[in-house]
Tab-separated table of C-alpha atoms (C1' of nucleotides) in Angstrom:
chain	number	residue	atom	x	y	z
A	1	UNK	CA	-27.580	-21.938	-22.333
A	2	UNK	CA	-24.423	-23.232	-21.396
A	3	UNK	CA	-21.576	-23.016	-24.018
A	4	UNK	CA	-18.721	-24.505	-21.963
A	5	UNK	CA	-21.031	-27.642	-20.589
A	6	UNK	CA	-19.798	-29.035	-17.449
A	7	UNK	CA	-22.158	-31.527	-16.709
A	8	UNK	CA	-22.038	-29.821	-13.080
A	9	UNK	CA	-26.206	-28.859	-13.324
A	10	UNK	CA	-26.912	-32.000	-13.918
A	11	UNK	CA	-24.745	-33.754	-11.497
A	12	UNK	CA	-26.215	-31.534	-8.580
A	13	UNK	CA	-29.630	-32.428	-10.153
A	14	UNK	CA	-28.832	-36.386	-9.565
A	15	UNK	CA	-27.158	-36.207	-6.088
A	16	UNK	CA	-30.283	-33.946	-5.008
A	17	UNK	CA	-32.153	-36.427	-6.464
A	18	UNK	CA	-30.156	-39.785	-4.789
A	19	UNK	CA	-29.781	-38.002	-1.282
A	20	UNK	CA	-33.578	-37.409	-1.309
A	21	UNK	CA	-35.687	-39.867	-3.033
A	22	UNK	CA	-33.246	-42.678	-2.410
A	23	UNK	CA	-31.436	-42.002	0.861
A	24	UNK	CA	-34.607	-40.293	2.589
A	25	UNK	CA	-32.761	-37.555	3.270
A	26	UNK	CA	-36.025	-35.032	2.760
A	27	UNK	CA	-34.243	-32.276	4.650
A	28	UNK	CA	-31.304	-32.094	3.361
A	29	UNK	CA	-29.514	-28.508	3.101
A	30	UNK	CA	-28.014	-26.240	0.152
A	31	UNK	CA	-24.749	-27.715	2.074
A	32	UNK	CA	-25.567	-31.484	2.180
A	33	UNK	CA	-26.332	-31.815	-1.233
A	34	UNK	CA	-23.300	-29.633	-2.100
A	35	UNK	CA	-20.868	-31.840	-0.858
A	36	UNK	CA	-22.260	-34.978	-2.079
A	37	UNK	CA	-21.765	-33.904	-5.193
A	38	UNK	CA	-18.253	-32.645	-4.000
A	39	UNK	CA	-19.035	-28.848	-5.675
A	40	UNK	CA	-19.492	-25.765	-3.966
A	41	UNK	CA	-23.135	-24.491	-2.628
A	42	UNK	CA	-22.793	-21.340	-4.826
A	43	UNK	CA	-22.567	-23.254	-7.749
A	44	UNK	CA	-26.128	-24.608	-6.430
A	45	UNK	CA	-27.380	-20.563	-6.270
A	46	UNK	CA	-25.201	-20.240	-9.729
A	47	UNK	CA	-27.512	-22.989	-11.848
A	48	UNK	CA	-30.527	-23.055	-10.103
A	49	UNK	CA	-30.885	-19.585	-7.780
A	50	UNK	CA	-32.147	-20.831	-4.726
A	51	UNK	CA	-33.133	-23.926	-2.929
A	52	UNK	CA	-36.533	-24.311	-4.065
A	53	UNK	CA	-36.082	-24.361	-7.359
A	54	UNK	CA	-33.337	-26.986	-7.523
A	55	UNK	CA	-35.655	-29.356	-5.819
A	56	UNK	CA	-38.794	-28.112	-7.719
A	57	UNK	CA	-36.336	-29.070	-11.096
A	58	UNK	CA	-35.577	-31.962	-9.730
A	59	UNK	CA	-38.843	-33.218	-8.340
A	60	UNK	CA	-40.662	-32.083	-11.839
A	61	UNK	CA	-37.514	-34.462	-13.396
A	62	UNK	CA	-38.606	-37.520	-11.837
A	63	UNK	CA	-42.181	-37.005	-11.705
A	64	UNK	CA	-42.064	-36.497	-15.306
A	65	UNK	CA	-39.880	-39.766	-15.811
A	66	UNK	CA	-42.580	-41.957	-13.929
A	67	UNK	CA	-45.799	-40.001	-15.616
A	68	UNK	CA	-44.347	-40.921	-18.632
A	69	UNK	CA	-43.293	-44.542	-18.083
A	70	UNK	CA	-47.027	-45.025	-16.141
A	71	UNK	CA	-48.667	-43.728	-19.619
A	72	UNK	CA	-46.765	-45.914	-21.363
A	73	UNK	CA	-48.311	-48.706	-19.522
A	74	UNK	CA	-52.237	-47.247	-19.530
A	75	UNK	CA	-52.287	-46.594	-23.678
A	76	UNK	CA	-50.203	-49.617	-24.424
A	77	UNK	CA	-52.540	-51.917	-26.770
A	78	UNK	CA	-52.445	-54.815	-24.558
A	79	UNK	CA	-55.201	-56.517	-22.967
A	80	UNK	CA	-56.961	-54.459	-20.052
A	81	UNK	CA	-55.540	-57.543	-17.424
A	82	UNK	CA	-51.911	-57.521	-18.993
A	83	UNK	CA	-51.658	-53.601	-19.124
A	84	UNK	CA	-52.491	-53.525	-15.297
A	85	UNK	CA	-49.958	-56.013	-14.235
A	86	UNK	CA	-47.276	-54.296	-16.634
A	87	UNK	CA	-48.318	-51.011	-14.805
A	88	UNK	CA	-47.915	-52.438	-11.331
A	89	UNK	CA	-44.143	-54.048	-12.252
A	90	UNK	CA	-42.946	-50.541	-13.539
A	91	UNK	CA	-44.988	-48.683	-10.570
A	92	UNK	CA	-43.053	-50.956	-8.013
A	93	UNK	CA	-39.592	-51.091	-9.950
A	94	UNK	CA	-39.561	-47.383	-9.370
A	95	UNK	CA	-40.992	-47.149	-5.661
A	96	UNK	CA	-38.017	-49.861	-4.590
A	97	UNK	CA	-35.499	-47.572	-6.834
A	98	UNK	CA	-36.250	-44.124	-5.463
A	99	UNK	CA	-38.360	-45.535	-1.937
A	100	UNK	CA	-38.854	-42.072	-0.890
A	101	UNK	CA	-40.103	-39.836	-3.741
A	102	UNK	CA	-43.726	-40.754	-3.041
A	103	UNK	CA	-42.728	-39.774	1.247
A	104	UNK	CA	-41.570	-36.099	-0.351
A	105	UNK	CA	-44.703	-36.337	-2.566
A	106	UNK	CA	-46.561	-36.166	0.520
A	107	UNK	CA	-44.848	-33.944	2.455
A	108	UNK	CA	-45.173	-31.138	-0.309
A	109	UNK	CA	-48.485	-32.227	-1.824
A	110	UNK	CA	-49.716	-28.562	0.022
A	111	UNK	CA	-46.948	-26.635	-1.191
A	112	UNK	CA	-46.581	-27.818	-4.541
A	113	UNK	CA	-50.334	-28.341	-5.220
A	114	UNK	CA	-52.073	-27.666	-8.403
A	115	UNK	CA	-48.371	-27.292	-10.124
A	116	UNK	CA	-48.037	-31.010	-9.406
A	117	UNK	CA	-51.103	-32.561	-11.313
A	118	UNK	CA	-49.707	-30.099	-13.831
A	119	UNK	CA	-46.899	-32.534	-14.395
A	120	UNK	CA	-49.443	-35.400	-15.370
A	121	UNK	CA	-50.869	-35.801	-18.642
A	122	UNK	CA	-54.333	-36.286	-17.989
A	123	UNK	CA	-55.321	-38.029	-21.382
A	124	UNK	CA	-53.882	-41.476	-21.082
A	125	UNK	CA	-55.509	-41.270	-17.237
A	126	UNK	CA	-58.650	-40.936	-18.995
A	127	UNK	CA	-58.523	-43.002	-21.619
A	128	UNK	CA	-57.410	-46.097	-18.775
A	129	UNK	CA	-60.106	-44.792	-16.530
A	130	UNK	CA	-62.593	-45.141	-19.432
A	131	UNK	CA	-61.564	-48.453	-20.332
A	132	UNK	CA	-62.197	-49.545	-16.162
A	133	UNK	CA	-65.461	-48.664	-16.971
A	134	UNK	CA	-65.779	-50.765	-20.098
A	135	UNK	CA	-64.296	-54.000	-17.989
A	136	UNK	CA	-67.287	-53.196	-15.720
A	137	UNK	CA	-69.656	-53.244	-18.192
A	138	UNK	CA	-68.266	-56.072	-19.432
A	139	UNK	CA	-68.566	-57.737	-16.568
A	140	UNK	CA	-64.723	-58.508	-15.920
A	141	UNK	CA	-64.032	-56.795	-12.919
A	142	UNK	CA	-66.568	-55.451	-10.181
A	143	UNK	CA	-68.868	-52.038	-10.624
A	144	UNK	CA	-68.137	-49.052	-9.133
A	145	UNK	CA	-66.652	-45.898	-9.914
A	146	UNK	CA	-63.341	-45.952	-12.045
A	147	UNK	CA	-61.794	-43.335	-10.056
A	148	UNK	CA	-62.346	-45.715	-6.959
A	149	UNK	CA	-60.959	-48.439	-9.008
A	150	UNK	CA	-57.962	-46.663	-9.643
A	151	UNK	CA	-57.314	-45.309	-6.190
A	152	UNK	CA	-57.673	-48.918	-4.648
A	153	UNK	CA	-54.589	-50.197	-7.113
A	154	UNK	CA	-52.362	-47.225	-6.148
A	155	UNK	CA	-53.335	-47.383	-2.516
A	156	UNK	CA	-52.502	-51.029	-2.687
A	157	UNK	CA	-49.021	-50.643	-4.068
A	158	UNK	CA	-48.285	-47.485	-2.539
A	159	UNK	CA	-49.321	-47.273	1.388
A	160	UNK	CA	-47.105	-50.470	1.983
A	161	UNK	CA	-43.714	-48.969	0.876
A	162	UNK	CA	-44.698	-45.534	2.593
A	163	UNK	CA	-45.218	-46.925	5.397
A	164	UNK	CA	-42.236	-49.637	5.121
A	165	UNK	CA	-40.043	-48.689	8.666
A	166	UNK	CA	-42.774	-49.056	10.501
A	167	UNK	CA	-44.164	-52.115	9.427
A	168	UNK	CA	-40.932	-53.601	9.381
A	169	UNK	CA	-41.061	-52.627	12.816
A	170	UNK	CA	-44.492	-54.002	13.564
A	171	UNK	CA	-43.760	-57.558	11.799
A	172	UNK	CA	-39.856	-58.226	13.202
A	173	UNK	CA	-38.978	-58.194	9.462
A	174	UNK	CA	-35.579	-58.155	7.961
A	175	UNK	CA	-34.834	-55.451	4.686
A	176	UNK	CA	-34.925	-58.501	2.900
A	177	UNK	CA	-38.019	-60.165	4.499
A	178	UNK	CA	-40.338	-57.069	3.781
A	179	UNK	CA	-38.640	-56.861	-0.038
A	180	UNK	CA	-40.195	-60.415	-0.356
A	181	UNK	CA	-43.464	-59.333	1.274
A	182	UNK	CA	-43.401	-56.168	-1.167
A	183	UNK	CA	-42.509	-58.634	-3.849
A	184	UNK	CA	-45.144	-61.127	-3.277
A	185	UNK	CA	-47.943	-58.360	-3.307
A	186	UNK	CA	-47.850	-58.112	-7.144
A	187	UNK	CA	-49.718	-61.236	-7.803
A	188	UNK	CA	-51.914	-60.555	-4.482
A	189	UNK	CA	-53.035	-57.448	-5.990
A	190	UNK	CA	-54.111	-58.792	-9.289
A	191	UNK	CA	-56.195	-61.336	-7.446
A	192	UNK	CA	-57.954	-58.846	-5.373
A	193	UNK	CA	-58.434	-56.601	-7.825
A	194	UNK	CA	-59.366	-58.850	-10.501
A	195	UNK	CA	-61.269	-61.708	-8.369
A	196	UNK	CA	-63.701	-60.038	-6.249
A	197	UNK	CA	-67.391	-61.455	-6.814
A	198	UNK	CA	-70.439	-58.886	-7.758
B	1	UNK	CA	-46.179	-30.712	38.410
B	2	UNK	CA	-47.443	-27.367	38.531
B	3	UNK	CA	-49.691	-26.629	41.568
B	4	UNK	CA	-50.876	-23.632	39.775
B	5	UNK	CA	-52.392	-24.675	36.898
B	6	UNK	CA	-53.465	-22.653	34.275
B	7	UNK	CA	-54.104	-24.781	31.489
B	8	UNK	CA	-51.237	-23.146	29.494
B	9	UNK	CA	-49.560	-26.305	28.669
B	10	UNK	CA	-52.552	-28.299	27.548
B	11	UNK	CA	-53.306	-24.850	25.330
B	12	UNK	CA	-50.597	-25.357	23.590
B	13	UNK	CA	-50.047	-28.856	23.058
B	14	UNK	CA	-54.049	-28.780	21.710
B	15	UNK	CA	-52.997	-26.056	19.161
B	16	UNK	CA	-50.310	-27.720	18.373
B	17	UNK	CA	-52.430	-30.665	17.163
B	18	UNK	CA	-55.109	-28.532	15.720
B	19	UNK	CA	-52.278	-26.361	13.387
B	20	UNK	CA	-50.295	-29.446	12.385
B	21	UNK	CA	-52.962	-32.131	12.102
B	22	UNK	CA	-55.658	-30.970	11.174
B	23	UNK	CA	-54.699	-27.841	9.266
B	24	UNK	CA	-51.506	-28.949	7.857
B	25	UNK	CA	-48.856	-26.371	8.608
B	26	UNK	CA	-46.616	-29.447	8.823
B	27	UNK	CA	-43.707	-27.283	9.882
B	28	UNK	CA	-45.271	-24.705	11.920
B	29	UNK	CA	-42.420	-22.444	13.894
B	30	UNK	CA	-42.687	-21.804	17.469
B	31	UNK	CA	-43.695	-18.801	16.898
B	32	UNK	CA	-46.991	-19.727	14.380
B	33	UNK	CA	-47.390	-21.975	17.043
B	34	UNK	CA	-46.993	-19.433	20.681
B	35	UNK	CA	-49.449	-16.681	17.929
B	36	UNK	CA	-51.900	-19.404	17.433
B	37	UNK	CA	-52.036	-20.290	21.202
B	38	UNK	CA	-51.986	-16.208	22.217
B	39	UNK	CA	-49.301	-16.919	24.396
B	40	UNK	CA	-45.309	-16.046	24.731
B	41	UNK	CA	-42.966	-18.070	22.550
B	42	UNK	CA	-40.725	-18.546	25.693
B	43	UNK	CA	-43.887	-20.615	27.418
B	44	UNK	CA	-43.403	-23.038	24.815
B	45	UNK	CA	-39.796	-23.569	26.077
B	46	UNK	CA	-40.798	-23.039	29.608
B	47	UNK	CA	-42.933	-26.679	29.696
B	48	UNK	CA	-41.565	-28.385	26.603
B	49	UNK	CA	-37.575	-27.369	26.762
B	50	UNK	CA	-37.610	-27.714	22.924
B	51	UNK	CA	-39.939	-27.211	20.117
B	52	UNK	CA	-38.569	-31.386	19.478
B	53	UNK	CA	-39.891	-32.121	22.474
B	54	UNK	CA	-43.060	-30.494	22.179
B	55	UNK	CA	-43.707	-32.387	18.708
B	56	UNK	CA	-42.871	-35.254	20.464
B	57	UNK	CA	-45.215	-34.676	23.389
B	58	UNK	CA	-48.135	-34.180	20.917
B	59	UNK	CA	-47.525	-37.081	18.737
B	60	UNK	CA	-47.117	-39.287	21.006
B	61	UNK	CA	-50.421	-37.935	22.582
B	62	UNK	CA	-52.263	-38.168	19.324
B	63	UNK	CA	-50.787	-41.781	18.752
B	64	UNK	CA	-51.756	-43.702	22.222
B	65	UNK	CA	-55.061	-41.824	21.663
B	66	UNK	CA	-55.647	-43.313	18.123
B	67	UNK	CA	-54.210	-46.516	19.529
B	68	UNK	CA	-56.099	-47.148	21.855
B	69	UNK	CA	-59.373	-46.710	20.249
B	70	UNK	CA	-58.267	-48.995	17.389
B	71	UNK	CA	-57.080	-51.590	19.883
B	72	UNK	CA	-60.807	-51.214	21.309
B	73	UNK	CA	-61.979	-51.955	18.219
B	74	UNK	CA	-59.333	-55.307	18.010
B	75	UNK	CA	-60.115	-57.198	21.081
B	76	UNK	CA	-63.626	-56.129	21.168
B	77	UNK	CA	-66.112	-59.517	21.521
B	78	UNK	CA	-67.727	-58.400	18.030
B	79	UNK	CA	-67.961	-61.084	15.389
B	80	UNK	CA	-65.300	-61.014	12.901
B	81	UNK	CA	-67.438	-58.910	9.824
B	82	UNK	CA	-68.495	-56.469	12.674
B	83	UNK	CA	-64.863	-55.771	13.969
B	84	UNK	CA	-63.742	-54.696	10.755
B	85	UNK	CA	-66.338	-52.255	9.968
B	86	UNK	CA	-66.136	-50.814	13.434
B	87	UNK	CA	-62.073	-50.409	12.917
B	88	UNK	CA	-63.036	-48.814	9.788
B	89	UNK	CA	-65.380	-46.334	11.027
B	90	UNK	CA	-63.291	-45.418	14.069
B	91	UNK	CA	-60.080	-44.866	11.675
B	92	UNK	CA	-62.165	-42.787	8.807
B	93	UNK	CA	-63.484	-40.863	11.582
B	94	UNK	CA	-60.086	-39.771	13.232
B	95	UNK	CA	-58.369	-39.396	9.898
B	96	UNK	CA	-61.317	-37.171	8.786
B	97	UNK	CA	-61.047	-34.570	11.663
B	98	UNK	CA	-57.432	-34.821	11.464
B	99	UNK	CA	-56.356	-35.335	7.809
B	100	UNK	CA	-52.490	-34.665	8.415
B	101	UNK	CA	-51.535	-36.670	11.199
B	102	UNK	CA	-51.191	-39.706	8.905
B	103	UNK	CA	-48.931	-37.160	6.631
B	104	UNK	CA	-47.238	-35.640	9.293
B	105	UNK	CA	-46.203	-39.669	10.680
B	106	UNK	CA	-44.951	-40.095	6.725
B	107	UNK	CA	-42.792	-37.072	7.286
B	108	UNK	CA	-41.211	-38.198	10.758
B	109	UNK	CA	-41.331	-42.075	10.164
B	110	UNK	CA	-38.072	-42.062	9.892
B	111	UNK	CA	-36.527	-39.513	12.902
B	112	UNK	CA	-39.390	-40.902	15.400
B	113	UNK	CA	-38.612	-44.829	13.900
B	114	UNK	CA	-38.499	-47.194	16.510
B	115	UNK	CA	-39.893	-44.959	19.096
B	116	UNK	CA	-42.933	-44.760	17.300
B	117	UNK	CA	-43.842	-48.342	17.235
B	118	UNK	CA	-43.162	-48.653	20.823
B	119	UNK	CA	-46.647	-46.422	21.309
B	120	UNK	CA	-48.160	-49.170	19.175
B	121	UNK	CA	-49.396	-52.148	22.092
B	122	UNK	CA	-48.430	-55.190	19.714
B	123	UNK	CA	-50.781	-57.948	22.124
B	124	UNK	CA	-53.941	-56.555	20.556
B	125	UNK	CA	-52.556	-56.400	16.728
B	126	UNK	CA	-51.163	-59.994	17.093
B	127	UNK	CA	-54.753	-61.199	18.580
B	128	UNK	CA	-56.176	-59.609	16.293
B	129	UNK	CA	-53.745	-60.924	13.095
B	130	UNK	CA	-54.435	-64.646	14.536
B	131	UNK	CA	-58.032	-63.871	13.989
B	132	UNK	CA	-57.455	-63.096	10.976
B	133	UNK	CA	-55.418	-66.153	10.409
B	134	UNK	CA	-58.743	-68.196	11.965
B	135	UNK	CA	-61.108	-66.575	9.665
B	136	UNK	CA	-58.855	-67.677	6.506
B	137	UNK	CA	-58.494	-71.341	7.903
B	138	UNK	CA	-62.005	-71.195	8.174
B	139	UNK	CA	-62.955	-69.827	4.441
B	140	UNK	CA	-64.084	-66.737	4.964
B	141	UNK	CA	-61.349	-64.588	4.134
B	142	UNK	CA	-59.254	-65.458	1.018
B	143	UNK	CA	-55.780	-66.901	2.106
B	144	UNK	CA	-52.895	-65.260	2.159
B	145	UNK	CA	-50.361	-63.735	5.257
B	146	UNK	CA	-52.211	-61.598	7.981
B	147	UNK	CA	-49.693	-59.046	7.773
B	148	UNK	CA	-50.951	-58.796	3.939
B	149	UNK	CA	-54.653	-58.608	5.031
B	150	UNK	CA	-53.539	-55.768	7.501
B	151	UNK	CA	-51.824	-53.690	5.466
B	152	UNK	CA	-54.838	-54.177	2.393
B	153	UNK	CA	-56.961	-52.523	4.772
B	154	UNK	CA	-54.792	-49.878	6.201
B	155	UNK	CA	-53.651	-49.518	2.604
B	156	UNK	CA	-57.199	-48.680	1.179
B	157	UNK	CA	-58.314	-46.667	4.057
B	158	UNK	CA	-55.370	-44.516	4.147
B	159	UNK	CA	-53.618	-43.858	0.970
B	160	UNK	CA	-56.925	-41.916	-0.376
B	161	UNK	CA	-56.916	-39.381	2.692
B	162	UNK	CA	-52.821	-38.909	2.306
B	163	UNK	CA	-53.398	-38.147	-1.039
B	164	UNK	CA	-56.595	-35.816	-1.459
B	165	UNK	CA	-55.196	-32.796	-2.710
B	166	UNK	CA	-53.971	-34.971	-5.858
B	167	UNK	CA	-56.737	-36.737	-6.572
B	168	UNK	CA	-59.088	-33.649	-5.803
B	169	UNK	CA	-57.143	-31.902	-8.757
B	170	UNK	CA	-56.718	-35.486	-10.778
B	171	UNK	CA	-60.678	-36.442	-10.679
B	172	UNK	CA	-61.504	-32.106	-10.489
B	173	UNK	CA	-63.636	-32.536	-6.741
B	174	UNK	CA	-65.027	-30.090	-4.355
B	175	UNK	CA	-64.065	-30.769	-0.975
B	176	UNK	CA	-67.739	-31.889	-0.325
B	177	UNK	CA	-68.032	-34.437	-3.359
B	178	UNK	CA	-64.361	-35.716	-2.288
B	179	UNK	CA	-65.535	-36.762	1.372
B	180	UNK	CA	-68.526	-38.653	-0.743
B	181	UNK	CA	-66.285	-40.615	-2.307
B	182	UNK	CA	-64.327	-41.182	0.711
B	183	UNK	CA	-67.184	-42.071	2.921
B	184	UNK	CA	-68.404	-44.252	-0.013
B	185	UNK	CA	-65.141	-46.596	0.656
B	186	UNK	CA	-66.737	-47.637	3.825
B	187	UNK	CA	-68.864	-50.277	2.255
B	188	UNK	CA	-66.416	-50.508	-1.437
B	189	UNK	CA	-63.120	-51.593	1.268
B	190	UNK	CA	-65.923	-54.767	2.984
B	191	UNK	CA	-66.794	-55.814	-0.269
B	192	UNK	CA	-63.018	-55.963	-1.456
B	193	UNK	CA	-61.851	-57.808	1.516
B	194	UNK	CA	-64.729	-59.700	2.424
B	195	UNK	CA	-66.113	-60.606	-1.204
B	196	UNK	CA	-62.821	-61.802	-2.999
B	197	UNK	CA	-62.885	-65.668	-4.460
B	198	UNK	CA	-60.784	-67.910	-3.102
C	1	DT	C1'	-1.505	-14.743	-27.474
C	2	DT	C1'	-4.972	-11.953	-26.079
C	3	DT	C1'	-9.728	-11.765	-25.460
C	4	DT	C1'	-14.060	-13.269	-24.098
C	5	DA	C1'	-17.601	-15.953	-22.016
C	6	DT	C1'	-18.522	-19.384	-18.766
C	7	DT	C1'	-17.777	-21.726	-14.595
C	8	DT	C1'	-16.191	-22.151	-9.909
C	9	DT	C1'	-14.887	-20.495	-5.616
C	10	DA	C1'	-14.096	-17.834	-1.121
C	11	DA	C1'	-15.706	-14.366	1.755
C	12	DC	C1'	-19.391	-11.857	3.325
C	13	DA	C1'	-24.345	-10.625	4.490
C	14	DT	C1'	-28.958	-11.661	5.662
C	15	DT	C1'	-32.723	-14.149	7.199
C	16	DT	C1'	-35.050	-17.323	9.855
C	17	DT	C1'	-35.646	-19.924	13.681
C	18	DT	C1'	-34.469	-21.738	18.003
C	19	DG	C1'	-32.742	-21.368	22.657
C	20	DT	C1'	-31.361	-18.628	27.184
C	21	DT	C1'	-31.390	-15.303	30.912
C	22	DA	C1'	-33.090	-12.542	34.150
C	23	DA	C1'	-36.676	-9.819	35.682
C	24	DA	C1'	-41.712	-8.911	36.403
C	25	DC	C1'	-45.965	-10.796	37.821
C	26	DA	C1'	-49.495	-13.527	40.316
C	27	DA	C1'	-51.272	-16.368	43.737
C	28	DA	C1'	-51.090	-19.438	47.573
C	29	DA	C1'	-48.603	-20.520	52.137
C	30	DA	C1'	-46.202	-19.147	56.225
D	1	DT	C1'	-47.669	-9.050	55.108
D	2	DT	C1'	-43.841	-11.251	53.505
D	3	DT	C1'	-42.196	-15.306	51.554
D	4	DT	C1'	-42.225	-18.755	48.444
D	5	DT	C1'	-43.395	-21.027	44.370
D	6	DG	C1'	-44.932	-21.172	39.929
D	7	DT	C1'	-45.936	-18.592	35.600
D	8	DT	C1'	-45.258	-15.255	31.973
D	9	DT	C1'	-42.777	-11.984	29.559
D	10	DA	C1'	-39.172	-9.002	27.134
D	11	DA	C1'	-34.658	-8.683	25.680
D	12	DC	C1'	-30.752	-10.942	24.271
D	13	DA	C1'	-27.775	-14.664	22.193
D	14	DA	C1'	-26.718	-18.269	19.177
D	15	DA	C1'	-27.274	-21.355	15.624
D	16	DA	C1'	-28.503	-22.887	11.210
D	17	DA	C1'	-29.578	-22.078	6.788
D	18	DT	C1'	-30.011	-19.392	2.601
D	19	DG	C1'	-28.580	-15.834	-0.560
D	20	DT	C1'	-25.076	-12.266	-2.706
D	21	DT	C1'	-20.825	-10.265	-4.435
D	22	DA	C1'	-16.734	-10.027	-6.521
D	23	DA	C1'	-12.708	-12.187	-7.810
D	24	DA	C1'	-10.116	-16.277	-9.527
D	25	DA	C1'	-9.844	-20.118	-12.679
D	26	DT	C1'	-10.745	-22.374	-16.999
D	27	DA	C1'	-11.305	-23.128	-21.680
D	28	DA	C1'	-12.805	-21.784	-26.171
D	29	DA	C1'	-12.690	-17.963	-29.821
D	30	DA	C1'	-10.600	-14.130	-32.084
DNA sequence: TTTTATTTTAACATTTTTGTTAAACAAAAA
DNA sequence: TTTTTGTTTAACAAAAATGTTAAAATAAAA
C-alpha cells in the first residue's frame, strides 16, 4: 500500500473510466489513456501491471457503484410502484452519465463472463424478484414470470440508449431531441409496465 | 470480376459471418479467420485489400439481408396484429442463428455510424411508423410517438438476446431452458404492446 | 543531512497483427 | 503449346500495441 499517496492510481482509474464509458472510446490504448491523464504509460504497468487489469479495476469500480445504487432502490421500503420508478430515475441518471458502460458491457460480456455476475449481489435481486411475484398475485401488475418481468424493464430502458446513434440517425433527431425522447420514456415505461390488462 | 471462380471469396466472407456472428469471436484476426476458412491469410487481402474492408463487406451483407426481410415483413398486405408477429418471428429467428451480430453492431455503432443507417431503406420504416400512427388514432394501440412504439418492440426483442450470458448466470439457465424463455417472449412482447390500457 | 521507500520517467524489448511483394501455380484462350 | 489471366502461396516488412528494466526524481524518516 502506498505510503507516499499520489492520487496518480486513482486519477488513471477516472480518465480510463471518462475516455471509455463516457467518451466511447472502447479501444482506447495503454497510450491514450496515458496522456489524458497527462502521466506516463509505465506508470499505468507500475499501478496496475498490464492493460487488462486496469480496465478490469475500473470496470469492477463502476459496476460496483451502480449494483449498489440499483439495490438501494430494490430493498428500499417503499411501495412496490414507487421503488420501480425510483429504480428507473437512478438506472437512467447513470446510462446518460457514463452512455457507454452498458456498450463495453456488451462487448466483454464473453470475456468477462461469470466474473461479472460476480460483481452483483444477488440477494436484493431476489428479494425484488420475489416481491414481482407477490404484485402478481396480488393482482397489480400482469402474470408471468418475474425474471421476464424484470428483463422487459431493463430492456426498456436500456436497448434505447445502446442503440442511441443509430436511432438518432433513423428519426433526424438532434442530441437534444433524442435526450427528450429518452426523457419522456420514464413515465411511458411505468404505464406499460404497470397498465397492461390480464 | 473473376472469370475463374472458385468460390474463395464467398468462403471467406461466409466464415467470416459464421466466426463473428454467430460464434462470437468479435475480434477474430485474419489469421483465426484465413485458419477457419483453410485458406492463405494473403487471400484475404487478395479480394478484400484490408481486414476493414472485409468486416465491412460482411456487415453490410448481413445488414441488407436482415433488412430486407424485415422490410418484407413492413409493407406486407397483413393486417396490423399479423405484421407484428410476423416481424417478430422473422427477427427472433435471425437473432437466434446469429446471436452476435446485434453485439457486434453495438461494438461498431459508432466507427460504421452513418454508413450503417444508409443500408437501412427508410420508405418501408416510415410506412410502416404511419401505420402505427393509424392504429393509435384508431384505438388500438395505446398513444404515444411511433418512434416510441418502435423502439418498445425492438427494445424487448433485443436487449434479452444481447444480454444472455448475464442473465443465464443472473436467473442460473441452461442454454436450452434460456431459449424457452426467449421463445416464450413471442406471445409475452403481443400482449405488452397490444394489451396495454389506454 | 543522509538514508530509505515510493513514485515517475526514458529507453529498450517483445509480441501481435496487419499489410506487401514477388514468385509459383492453374486453367482457359490464342 | 505458349500466352495470358486469374488465383494462391511463402517470405518479408511494417506498424501498432503492450510489457520490462534500470535509472532519475521526490519526499518522508532516521
Amino acid at each position: 500500500m502506498p505510503l507516499k499517496n499520489t492520487g496518480t492510481e486513482q486519477l488513471i482509474k477516472d480518465t480510463t473510466k471518462r475516455l471509455i464509458f463516457a467518451e466511447g472510446k472502447l479501444h482506447a490504448t495503454t497510450q491514450e489513456i496515458a496522456d489524458a491523464a497527462g502521466v506516463n504509460r509505465t506508470s499505468l504497468h507500475y499501478y496496475f501491471r498490464s492493460r487488462d487489469l486496469l480496465i478490469a479495476a475500473v470496470f469492477q469500480e463502476a459496476m460496483h457503484g451502480l449494483s449498489e445504487r440499483l439495490n438501494q432502490c430494490m430493498v428500499s421500503a417503499k411501495p412496490f410502484k414507487q421503488k420501480v420508478e425510483f429504480l428507473i430515475e437512478v438506472f437512467l441518471k447513470d446510462m446518460m452519465a457514463f452512455p457507454y458502460q452498458e456498450t463495453f458491457m456488451v462487448t466483454e460480456i464473453n470475456t468477462l463472463g461469470k466474473q461479472l455476475v460476480g460483481n452483483i449481489d444477488s440477494v436484493p435481486v431476489k428479494s425484488f424478484l420475489s416481491e414481482v411475484q407477490q404484485e402478481m398475485d396480488s393482482g397489480n401488475l400482469k402474470a408471468m414470470p418475474p425474471s421476464q418481468f424484470l428483463m422487459n424493464l431493463f430492456s426498456l430502458l436500456s436497448y434505447p440508449l445502446i442503440m442511441a446513434p443509430l436511432y438518432k440517425q433513423l428519426f433526424q433527431l438532434s442530441d437534444g431531441a433524442f435526450d427528450e425522447l429518452i426523457t419522456a420514456r420514464k413515465t411511458m415505461i411505468m404505464d406499460l409496465i404497470f397498465n397492461s390488462k390480464s
